[in-house]
Coordinates of C-alpha atoms in Angstrom, one line a residue:
Chain A
M724 CA 84.2 35.7 14.3
T725 CA 86.3 32.4 14.5
I726 CA 84.9 29.6 16.5
L727 CA 87.0 26.8 18.2
I728 CA 85.4 23.4 18.8
L729 CA 87.1 20.8 21.2
A730 CA 86.8 17.7 19.1
E731 CA 86.2 14.4 21.4
H732 CA 87.7 11.5 19.6
D733 CA 89.2 7.8 20.3
S734 CA 92.6 8.7 18.4
Q735 CA 91.0 7.2 15.1
Q736 CA 87.6 8.6 14.8
L737 CA 85.7 11.6 16.0
K738 CA 83.0 10.9 18.5
P739 CA 79.4 11.5 17.7
G740 CA 78.4 15.0 18.8
V741 CA 81.3 16.8 17.3
T742 CA 79.4 17.2 13.9
N743 CA 76.3 18.6 15.9
A744 CA 78.6 21.0 17.5
V745 CA 80.1 22.0 14.1
A746 CA 76.3 22.4 13.2
A747 CA 75.8 24.8 16.2
A748 CA 78.8 26.9 15.2
Q749 CA 77.4 27.2 11.7
K750 CA 74.3 28.9 13.3
I751 CA 76.4 31.1 15.2
G752 CA 78.7 31.9 11.9
G753 CA 82.1 32.5 11.2
E754 CA 85.1 30.4 10.4
I755 CA 85.2 27.1 12.3
H756 CA 88.3 25.3 13.6
L757 CA 88.5 22.0 15.3
L758 CA 91.0 21.1 18.0
V759 CA 92.1 17.5 18.1
A760 CA 94.2 16.7 21.4
G761 CA 95.5 13.3 22.2
N762 CA 98.4 10.9 21.8
G763 CA 98.9 9.2 18.5
C764 CA 95.7 10.8 17.2
S765 CA 96.6 11.5 13.5
G766 CA 93.6 9.2 12.6
A767 CA 91.2 11.4 14.4
A768 CA 92.7 14.6 12.8
S769 CA 92.4 13.2 9.4
A770 CA 88.7 12.6 10.3
A771 CA 88.2 16.2 11.7
A772 CA 89.7 17.7 8.4
Q773 CA 87.1 15.9 6.4
V774 CA 84.0 17.4 8.3
A775 CA 82.1 19.7 6.3
G776 CA 82.5 23.3 7.0
V777 CA 85.6 23.2 9.0
T778 CA 88.6 25.3 7.6
K779 CA 91.4 24.4 10.0
V780 CA 92.3 21.5 12.2
L781 CA 94.6 22.2 15.4
V782 CA 96.4 19.0 16.3
V783 CA 98.4 18.5 19.5
D784 CA 99.8 15.1 19.9
A785 CA 101.5 14.3 23.3
A786 CA 101.3 11.7 25.9
H787 CA 99.8 14.0 28.5
Y788 CA 96.7 14.5 26.3
A789 CA 96.0 10.8 26.0
G790 CA 93.3 10.7 28.5
G791 CA 91.7 13.9 28.0
A792 CA 92.8 15.4 31.4
P793 CA 91.3 18.6 31.8
E794 CA 94.1 19.7 34.1
N795 CA 96.3 19.6 30.9
L796 CA 93.6 20.5 28.5
A797 CA 92.1 23.5 29.9
P798 CA 95.3 25.6 30.1
L799 CA 96.1 24.7 26.4
M800 CA 92.8 25.8 25.4
V801 CA 93.2 29.1 27.4
G802 CA 96.3 29.7 25.4
L803 CA 94.4 29.4 22.2
A804 CA 91.0 31.2 23.3
S805 CA 92.3 34.6 22.4
H806 CA 92.2 34.2 18.9
Y807 CA 88.4 33.0 19.0
S808 CA 85.0 34.6 19.8
H809 CA 83.6 31.2 20.9
V810 CA 84.9 28.0 22.1
L811 CA 82.6 25.2 21.9
A812 CA 82.3 21.3 22.7
S813 CA 79.6 18.7 22.7
A814 CA 78.1 18.3 26.1
S815 CA 79.3 14.8 26.5
A816 CA 81.1 13.6 29.7
Y817 CA 84.3 14.8 28.1
G818 CA 83.0 18.3 27.2
K819 CA 81.3 18.7 30.4
N820 CA 84.5 17.9 32.4
V821 CA 86.8 20.1 30.4
M822 CA 84.8 23.3 29.2
P823 CA 83.8 24.8 32.7
R824 CA 87.6 24.6 33.6
V825 CA 88.3 26.6 30.4
A826 CA 85.6 29.0 31.1
A827 CA 86.9 29.7 34.7
L828 CA 90.5 30.3 33.7
L829 CA 89.1 32.9 31.1
D830 CA 87.1 34.4 33.7
V831 CA 83.8 33.8 31.7
A832 CA 80.6 32.1 32.2
Q833 CA 79.9 28.8 30.5
I834 CA 76.6 28.4 28.6
S835 CA 75.8 24.7 29.2
E836 CA 73.9 22.5 26.7
I837 CA 72.5 24.9 24.4
I838 CA 69.8 23.6 22.2
S839 CA 69.3 26.8 20.0
V840 CA 71.3 29.5 18.7
E841 CA 69.4 32.8 18.4
S842 CA 72.3 35.1 17.7
P843 CA 76.1 34.9 18.4
D844 CA 75.6 36.0 22.1
T845 CA 72.2 34.6 22.7
F846 CA 71.1 30.7 23.1
V847 CA 68.6 28.4 24.3
R848 CA 69.1 25.9 27.1
P849 CA 66.9 23.6 29.0
I850 CA 66.7 24.1 32.8
Y851 CA 64.9 22.1 35.4
A852 CA 65.4 18.8 33.6
G853 CA 63.9 20.2 30.4
N854 CA 60.9 21.5 32.0
A855 CA 61.6 25.0 31.1
F856 CA 63.6 26.7 28.3
A857 CA 65.7 29.6 29.1
T858 CA 66.8 32.0 26.7
V859 CA 70.3 33.6 27.8
Q860 CA 72.2 36.3 26.6
S861 CA 76.1 36.3 27.3
T862 CA 77.9 39.6 28.2
D863 CA 81.4 37.9 28.0
A864 CA 84.1 38.6 25.3
I865 CA 84.6 34.9 24.6
K866 CA 81.7 32.7 24.8
V867 CA 82.3 29.3 26.3
I868 CA 79.6 26.8 25.3
T869 CA 78.6 23.2 25.5
V870 CA 76.3 21.9 22.6
R871 CA 73.4 19.3 23.3
A872 CA 73.7 17.2 20.2
T873 CA 70.0 16.6 20.0
G874 CA 69.5 20.2 19.4
F875 CA 71.4 20.4 16.1
D876 CA 71.3 18.1 13.0
A877 CA 74.8 16.8 12.4
V878 CA 76.7 18.3 9.5
A879 CA 78.3 15.7 7.3
A880 CA 81.3 14.0 8.3
T881 CA 83.0 14.0 5.1
G882 CA 83.3 16.3 2.0
G883 CA 85.5 18.9 3.9
S884 CA 89.1 19.5 3.3
A885 CA 90.3 21.6 6.3
A886 CA 94.1 22.4 6.8
I887 CA 95.9 20.4 9.4
E888 CA 98.2 22.6 11.7
N889 CA 100.2 20.8 14.4
I890 CA 100.6 23.0 17.5
A891 CA 103.0 22.9 20.3
A892 CA 102.1 20.9 23.4
G893 CA 101.5 22.6 26.9
V894 CA 102.9 21.6 30.0
D895 CA 102.1 18.3 31.7
T896 CA 100.7 19.4 35.1
E897 CA 101.0 15.8 36.4
Q898 CA 98.0 16.4 38.6
S899 CA 95.9 13.3 37.5
K900 CA 96.3 10.2 35.7
V901 CA 94.1 7.7 34.2
L902 CA 94.7 4.2 35.8
R903 CA 92.2 2.3 33.8
Q904 CA 89.1 2.4 31.5
E905 CA 86.3 -0.1 31.7
L906 CA 84.3 0.3 28.7
S907 CA 81.2 -1.4 27.5
K908 CA 81.9 -3.6 24.4
S909 CA 79.1 -3.8 22.0
D910 CA 78.4 -4.4 18.4
R911 CA 75.5 -2.1 18.7
P912 CA 75.4 1.6 17.7
E913 CA 76.4 4.2 20.2
L914 CA 73.5 5.4 22.4
V915 CA 73.8 9.0 21.8
A916 CA 74.1 8.4 17.9
A917 CA 71.6 5.4 17.2
K918 CA 68.6 6.0 15.0
R919 CA 66.5 3.5 17.0
I920 CA 66.8 2.8 20.7
V921 CA 65.2 0.0 22.8
S922 CA 65.1 0.8 26.3
G923 CA 64.0 -1.1 29.4
G924 CA 63.0 -0.1 32.8
R925 CA 62.2 -1.6 36.4
G926 CA 59.5 -3.4 34.6
M927 CA 62.0 -5.9 32.9
G928 CA 62.4 -7.6 36.4
D929 CA 65.9 -8.3 36.4
G930 CA 69.0 -8.2 34.1
D931 CA 68.5 -11.6 32.6
K932 CA 65.2 -10.8 31.7
Y933 CA 66.4 -7.5 30.2
R934 CA 68.8 -9.2 28.0
Q935 CA 66.4 -12.1 27.0
L936 CA 63.7 -9.8 25.9
L937 CA 65.4 -6.6 24.6
E938 CA 68.5 -7.9 22.9
P939 CA 66.8 -9.8 20.2
L940 CA 64.4 -6.9 19.6
A941 CA 67.4 -4.4 19.3
D942 CA 69.3 -6.9 17.1
K943 CA 66.3 -7.1 14.7
L944 CA 65.9 -3.2 14.6
G945 CA 69.6 -2.6 14.6
A946 CA 68.9 -0.6 17.5
A947 CA 71.0 0.5 20.6
L948 CA 70.0 -0.5 24.1
G949 CA 69.2 2.0 26.7
A950 CA 67.8 2.1 30.3
S951 CA 66.0 4.0 32.9
R952 CA 67.9 5.3 36.0
A953 CA 65.6 2.7 38.0
A954 CA 66.8 -0.4 35.8
V955 CA 70.5 0.9 36.1
D956 CA 70.3 1.4 39.8
A957 CA 68.8 -2.0 40.3
G958 CA 71.8 -3.3 38.4
F959 CA 70.1 -4.8 35.3
V960 CA 72.6 -3.0 33.1
P961 CA 75.6 -0.8 33.3
N962 CA 75.4 3.0 34.1
D963 CA 76.4 4.0 30.5
Y964 CA 73.0 2.6 29.5
Q965 CA 71.0 5.2 31.3
V966 CA 68.9 7.7 29.2
G967 CA 67.7 10.7 31.2
Q968 CA 68.5 14.0 32.5
T969 CA 71.6 13.0 34.4
G970 CA 72.3 10.0 31.9
K971 CA 72.5 10.3 28.2
I972 CA 70.1 12.7 26.3
V973 CA 68.9 11.1 23.1
A974 CA 66.7 11.9 20.2
P975 CA 66.6 8.9 17.9
E976 CA 64.0 8.3 15.1
L977 CA 62.4 5.5 17.1
Y978 CA 62.4 5.0 20.7
I979 CA 60.9 2.0 22.2
A980 CA 60.3 2.3 26.1
V981 CA 59.5 -1.1 27.6
G982 CA 58.5 -1.3 31.3
I983 CA 59.5 2.2 32.0
S984 CA 57.0 4.3 33.9
G985 CA 58.3 7.7 32.6
A986 CA 59.6 9.5 35.5
I987 CA 60.4 13.3 34.6
Q988 CA 64.0 12.8 34.7
H989 CA 63.7 10.0 32.0
L990 CA 61.4 11.9 30.0
A991 CA 63.9 14.7 30.1
G992 CA 66.4 12.5 28.2
M993 CA 64.2 11.1 25.5
K994 CA 61.3 13.1 24.6
D995 CA 62.8 14.9 21.6
S996 CA 62.7 11.5 20.0
K997 CA 60.7 11.5 16.7
V998 CA 58.6 8.5 17.3
I999 CA 58.2 7.2 20.9
V1000 CA 56.4 3.7 21.4
A1001 CA 55.7 2.8 25.1
I1002 CA 54.8 -0.7 26.3
N1003 CA 53.6 -0.7 30.0
K1004 CA 51.3 -2.9 31.9
D1005 CA 50.1 0.5 33.8
P1006 CA 47.7 2.4 31.6
E1007 CA 48.2 5.3 33.9
A1008 CA 51.9 5.4 33.5
P1009 CA 53.3 8.9 32.5
I1010 CA 55.2 7.6 29.7
F1011 CA 52.0 7.1 27.7
Q1012 CA 51.6 10.9 27.8
V1013 CA 54.7 11.5 25.6
A1014 CA 54.4 8.3 23.6
D1015 CA 53.0 8.5 19.9
Y1016 CA 52.0 4.8 20.2
G1017 CA 51.0 3.1 23.5
L1018 CA 50.6 -0.5 24.1
V1019 CA 49.3 -1.7 27.6
G1020 CA 49.8 -5.2 28.4
D1021 CA 52.5 -7.8 29.7
L1022 CA 55.7 -7.0 28.3
F1023 CA 57.0 -10.5 28.6
T1024 CA 54.1 -11.4 26.2
L1025 CA 54.3 -8.2 24.1
V1026 CA 57.9 -7.9 23.4
P1027 CA 58.5 -11.5 21.9
Q1028 CA 55.4 -10.9 19.7
L1029 CA 56.8 -7.6 18.4
T1030 CA 60.2 -9.2 17.9
A1031 CA 58.7 -11.8 16.0
A1032 CA 56.5 -9.6 14.0
I1033 CA 59.2 -7.1 12.6
Chain B
M1393 CA 91.9 16.4 56.8
K1394 CA 89.2 18.9 56.4
I1395 CA 86.4 18.4 53.6
L1396 CA 84.4 21.1 52.4
V1397 CA 80.7 20.2 51.1
P1398 CA 79.0 23.0 49.2
V1399 CA 75.3 22.4 49.3
K1400 CA 72.4 24.4 47.3
R1401 CA 68.9 24.9 48.1
V1402 CA 66.7 24.1 45.0
V1403 CA 63.3 23.4 44.2
D1404 CA 62.5 19.9 45.6
Y1405 CA 62.9 17.2 43.0
N1406 CA 59.3 16.1 43.3
V1407 CA 57.9 19.5 42.6
K1408 CA 56.7 19.7 38.8
V1409 CA 58.0 23.5 38.0
R1410 CA 55.7 25.9 36.4
V1411 CA 57.0 28.7 34.2
K1412 CA 55.7 32.2 35.3
A1413 CA 53.2 34.0 33.0
D1414 CA 55.5 37.1 32.5
Q1415 CA 58.4 34.5 31.3
S1416 CA 60.7 36.0 33.9
G1417 CA 61.4 32.5 35.3
V1418 CA 59.9 29.6 37.2
E1419 CA 57.3 29.9 40.0
L1420 CA 59.2 29.7 43.3
A1421 CA 56.6 31.2 45.8
N1422 CA 55.3 28.6 48.1
I1423 CA 57.3 25.8 46.6
K1424 CA 58.9 23.1 48.6
M1425 CA 62.6 23.6 48.7
S1426 CA 65.3 20.9 49.5
M1427 CA 68.9 20.3 49.4
N1428 CA 70.0 19.5 45.8
P1429 CA 70.0 15.6 45.5
F1430 CA 73.8 15.3 44.3
D1431 CA 74.7 17.6 47.2
E1432 CA 73.1 15.0 49.5
I1433 CA 75.5 12.4 48.1
S1434 CA 78.4 14.7 48.6
V1435 CA 77.5 15.2 52.2
E1436 CA 77.3 11.3 52.7
E1437 CA 80.5 10.8 51.0
A1438 CA 82.2 13.3 53.3
I1439 CA 80.6 11.5 56.4
K1440 CA 81.7 8.2 55.1
L1441 CA 85.2 9.5 54.8
K1442 CA 85.1 10.9 58.3
E1443 CA 83.7 7.8 59.6
A1444 CA 86.7 5.9 57.9
G1445 CA 89.1 8.1 59.7
V1446 CA 90.4 9.7 56.6
A1447 CA 88.4 13.0 57.2
T1448 CA 88.6 14.9 60.5
E1449 CA 86.2 17.9 60.0
I1450 CA 83.3 18.6 57.5
I1451 CA 82.3 22.0 56.7
A1452 CA 79.2 22.4 54.8
V1453 CA 78.8 25.7 52.8
S1454 CA 75.7 27.2 51.1
I1455 CA 75.4 30.5 49.2
G1456 CA 71.9 32.4 48.9
V1457 CA 69.1 33.6 50.9
T1458 CA 68.6 33.3 54.7
Q1459 CA 66.4 30.2 54.2
C1460 CA 69.6 28.3 53.1
Q1461 CA 70.4 27.9 56.8
E1462 CA 67.7 25.2 56.6
T1463 CA 69.8 23.4 53.9
L1464 CA 72.9 23.7 56.1
R1465 CA 71.0 22.4 59.2
T1466 CA 70.1 19.2 57.1
A1467 CA 73.8 18.8 56.3
L1468 CA 74.9 19.4 59.9
A1469 CA 71.9 16.9 60.9
M1470 CA 73.4 14.2 58.5
G1471 CA 76.6 14.6 60.0
A1472 CA 78.7 17.7 59.0
D1473 CA 80.5 19.6 61.7
R1474 CA 80.0 23.2 61.1
A1475 CA 78.3 25.4 58.3
I1476 CA 79.1 28.5 56.6
L1477 CA 76.5 30.7 55.0
V1478 CA 77.5 33.2 52.4
E1479 CA 74.2 35.3 52.5
T1480 CA 73.0 37.3 49.6
S1481 CA 69.5 37.6 47.7
A1482 CA 71.6 38.3 44.5
E1483 CA 71.4 35.9 41.6
I1484 CA 74.6 33.9 41.9
Q1485 CA 75.8 32.2 38.7
P1486 CA 78.4 29.2 38.9
L1487 CA 81.4 31.2 38.0
A1488 CA 80.6 33.6 41.2
V1489 CA 79.8 30.4 43.2
A1490 CA 83.3 28.9 42.3
K1491 CA 84.9 32.3 43.3
L1492 CA 83.1 32.3 46.6
L1493 CA 83.9 29.0 47.3
K1494 CA 87.7 29.7 46.3
A1495 CA 87.8 32.4 49.0
I1496 CA 86.4 30.3 51.7
C1497 CA 89.1 27.6 50.5
E1498 CA 91.9 29.9 51.0
K1499 CA 90.5 30.6 54.6
E1500 CA 89.8 27.0 55.6
S1501 CA 92.4 25.0 53.7
P1502 CA 90.5 22.0 53.1
Q1503 CA 92.0 18.9 51.3
M1504 CA 89.1 18.2 49.4
V1505 CA 85.9 19.8 48.2
I1506 CA 83.1 17.3 47.3
L1507 CA 80.3 18.9 45.1
G1508 CA 77.3 17.6 43.5
K1509 CA 78.0 17.2 39.6
Q1510 CA 74.9 19.5 38.8
A1511 CA 72.2 21.3 40.7
I1512 CA 68.7 20.2 39.5
D1513 CA 67.5 23.8 39.1
D1514 CA 69.7 25.3 36.5
D1515 CA 71.5 22.0 35.3
S1516 CA 74.6 23.8 34.5
N1517 CA 77.2 21.0 35.7
Q1518 CA 79.9 23.7 36.2
T1519 CA 80.9 24.7 39.5
G1520 CA 83.3 22.1 40.6
Q1521 CA 85.2 22.1 37.4
M1522 CA 85.3 26.1 37.7
L1523 CA 86.6 26.0 41.4
A1524 CA 89.2 23.3 40.5
A1525 CA 90.4 25.7 37.8
L1526 CA 90.6 28.7 40.1
L1527 CA 92.4 26.8 42.7
N1528 CA 94.4 25.1 40.1
W1529 CA 93.6 21.6 41.7
P1530 CA 93.0 18.4 40.1
Q1531 CA 89.4 17.4 39.6
A1532 CA 87.7 14.1 39.5
T1533 CA 84.0 14.7 38.2
F1534 CA 81.0 12.3 38.1
A1535 CA 82.4 10.1 40.9
S1536 CA 80.8 6.5 41.4
K1537 CA 83.5 5.3 43.8
V1538 CA 86.2 7.4 45.9
T1539 CA 89.2 5.9 47.9
V1540 CA 91.6 8.0 49.5
T1541 CA 95.1 7.0 50.6
A1542 CA 98.2 9.0 51.7
G1543 CA 97.8 12.3 49.7
V1544 CA 95.9 10.6 46.7
A1545 CA 92.4 9.8 45.7
E1546 CA 91.5 7.1 43.4
V1547 CA 88.1 8.0 41.8
M1548 CA 86.2 5.8 39.5
R1549 CA 84.2 8.1 37.2
E1550 CA 81.0 7.6 35.1
I1551 CA 82.0 8.6 31.5
D1552 CA 80.1 8.0 28.3
G1553 CA 81.3 4.6 27.4
G1554 CA 81.6 3.1 30.7
M1555 CA 83.8 3.5 33.8
E1556 CA 87.2 5.5 34.2
T1557 CA 89.6 5.2 37.2
V1558 CA 91.5 8.4 37.7
E1559 CA 94.2 9.2 40.3
I1560 CA 94.5 12.7 41.7
K1561 CA 96.9 14.4 44.0
L1562 CA 95.3 16.2 46.9
P1563 CA 94.2 18.9 47.6
A1564 CA 91.4 18.2 44.9
I1565 CA 87.8 18.4 43.8
I1566 CA 85.4 15.7 43.3
T1567 CA 82.0 15.9 42.1
T1568 CA 79.4 13.2 42.7
D1569 CA 77.4 11.2 40.4
L1570 CA 74.0 9.3 41.4
R1571 CA 75.6 5.8 42.3
L1572 CA 78.3 7.0 44.6
N1573 CA 76.1 6.3 47.7
T1574 CA 72.8 6.4 49.2
P1575 CA 72.4 9.5 51.3
R1576 CA 71.3 8.7 55.0
Y1577 CA 68.3 10.3 56.6
A1578 CA 68.9 12.7 59.6
T1579 CA 67.9 11.1 62.8
L1580 CA 65.7 13.1 65.2
P1581 CA 68.3 13.3 68.0
N1582 CA 70.9 14.3 65.1
I1583 CA 68.5 16.9 63.9
M1584 CA 68.3 18.4 67.6
K1585 CA 72.0 18.1 67.9
A1586 CA 72.4 20.0 64.5
K1587 CA 70.7 23.0 65.9
K1588 CA 73.8 23.6 68.3
K1589 CA 76.5 23.2 65.8
P1590 CA 78.2 26.3 64.7
M1591 CA 77.0 28.3 61.7
D1592 CA 79.1 31.3 60.3
V1593 CA 77.3 33.7 58.3
M1594 CA 79.4 36.2 55.9
T1595 CA 78.6 38.1 52.6
P1596 CA 80.2 38.1 49.2
E1597 CA 81.5 41.6 49.7
A1598 CA 83.2 40.4 52.9
L1599 CA 84.8 37.7 51.1
G1600 CA 85.8 40.2 48.2
V1601 CA 84.0 38.6 45.4
D1602 CA 82.3 40.5 42.4
V1603 CA 79.4 38.3 41.9
T1604 CA 78.0 40.1 39.0
P1605 CA 76.1 38.0 36.7
R1606 CA 77.6 37.3 33.3
L1607 CA 74.4 35.6 31.7
K1608 CA 71.4 37.7 31.1
T1609 CA 68.2 35.5 31.2
L1610 CA 66.0 37.2 28.5
K1611 CA 63.1 34.8 28.9
V1612 CA 62.0 31.5 30.3
V1613 CA 59.2 29.5 28.5
E1614 CA 57.6 26.1 28.6
P1615 CA 59.1 23.5 26.3
P1616 CA 56.8 22.7 23.3
K1617 CA 54.6 19.8 24.2
R1618 CA 54.6 16.7 22.3
K1619 CA 51.2 15.9 20.7
G1620 CA 49.2 13.3 22.3
G1621 CA 49.5 9.9 20.9
V1622 CA 47.2 6.9 20.4
M1623 CA 46.9 3.6 22.0
V1624 CA 47.2 0.7 20.0
A1625 CA 45.2 -2.8 20.7
D1626 CA 48.1 -5.2 20.0
V1627 CA 51.4 -5.7 18.5
A1628 CA 49.9 -6.1 14.9
A1629 CA 48.3 -2.8 15.1
L1630 CA 51.7 -1.2 16.5
V1631 CA 53.7 -2.7 13.8
D1632 CA 51.3 -1.7 11.2
K1633 CA 51.5 2.0 12.6
L1634 CA 55.2 2.0 12.7
K1635 CA 55.5 0.6 9.2
N1636 CA 52.6 2.5 7.4
E1637 CA 51.9 5.7 9.5
A1638 CA 55.3 6.7 11.2
K1639 CA 57.3 4.8 8.6
V1640 CA 60.2 4.2 10.9
I1641 CA 60.7 0.5 10.4

């Protein structure tokens, strides 16, 4: 068995999630290759070659792979797939966008967001917003899989010495082009990779109060900032802050939920966190059912106290 | 132009699902079913495009048991013009859905298919991308804004680090994210009118599609429960617990 992993990157560095996908591939077993597709991505290719457990890095460097267009990436991957038993990607927005397209072109099912490997053809994945876990077996010759990063402890990003092989670019379908990106700029850790997360909900009141209260706490903890869907829908923070079933799935060592009631779809995104703290004025809030430590009271008093105390 | 909108009948999002004792799946008997919330957003977006004079006809499609007609009637009551039910009681996985939708696209020649980014039952997030692959059309997934002009759609997408705007040539696939719009409620007069709107019923066999599942579900179980935590009296007690018990700060 040989496994190909589509590696998401920003041209220089690999994105968090790639090393978790490598960990999933190690559970499946076999040789592991990474595919780095982009424009001017030799930095990312070097980073990929250092990932522990990877034996080969395939690099395709051409202008039409710059934006990660699935219309261009999928045919390229289909051309490579016959050499592989499994094709994996992290279940990030990037992986979710491309991989079903690869699967359909190969006429195989995709196994979405696996959290465990039972055998090379059998996997566990959450369904119904994580309220049930399904064990599924693939009958297809090539397994196309997206990996939920929180299900697998990342392998070391360094220590490996894989061979780098440049491969020929495929055609540019010219079906789509990226016009612009507006990325949130932050010095804080990325939400999906953060060890600590401070997350705010509707109880924050508005965006200004969210920032005034939670930013100092996050700064002190070196934490990433997150939010519930309600806080995002209300416009307190941008959409990429959203933790939940349809937002980001996180599992930090410490998750502090402030003014978040704990709707099912939010819990689906954070209940695998190691330690959960909930601060809410409503003692009946469902968030307390998953919290290790609950504190009932006025968050506008408690959060500054907490910031001062740590 | 014609817009095709697939709608899925799923367990209502307010229902707390229960796993069956025999681990064969989740309990669906006597459970409230509704249109997948992301598909409601798709229907709404199609109606908006029709109201803006961009679309001329909206065709809602559902695949599944007879009761999917109710889901289609909801789409018609919101504002779709006609409906197609591909009726089957078999388990239909995303690849098979994409193949059935491809067959319908070949009959109907829509310029755009708007799908929910994922269904809240199996959480697969596959069908739109698969349909795009099978039709060899461009795709814009996780849409939060759609603008259509002269054979091109400009779509703002929700991505991990923020937003991205892509331009895709029509015909194309769009999958909807939460913040694209707020779906309208069907009014009573429109619910009455929807009963008279045309609905075609066909089978996977008639469309010439093999829908054999590729994934076998071996078992479905409850996720492990988190152990109940403790309530702390004040911030000092919380900080003490985090430092000395959990050792996370």
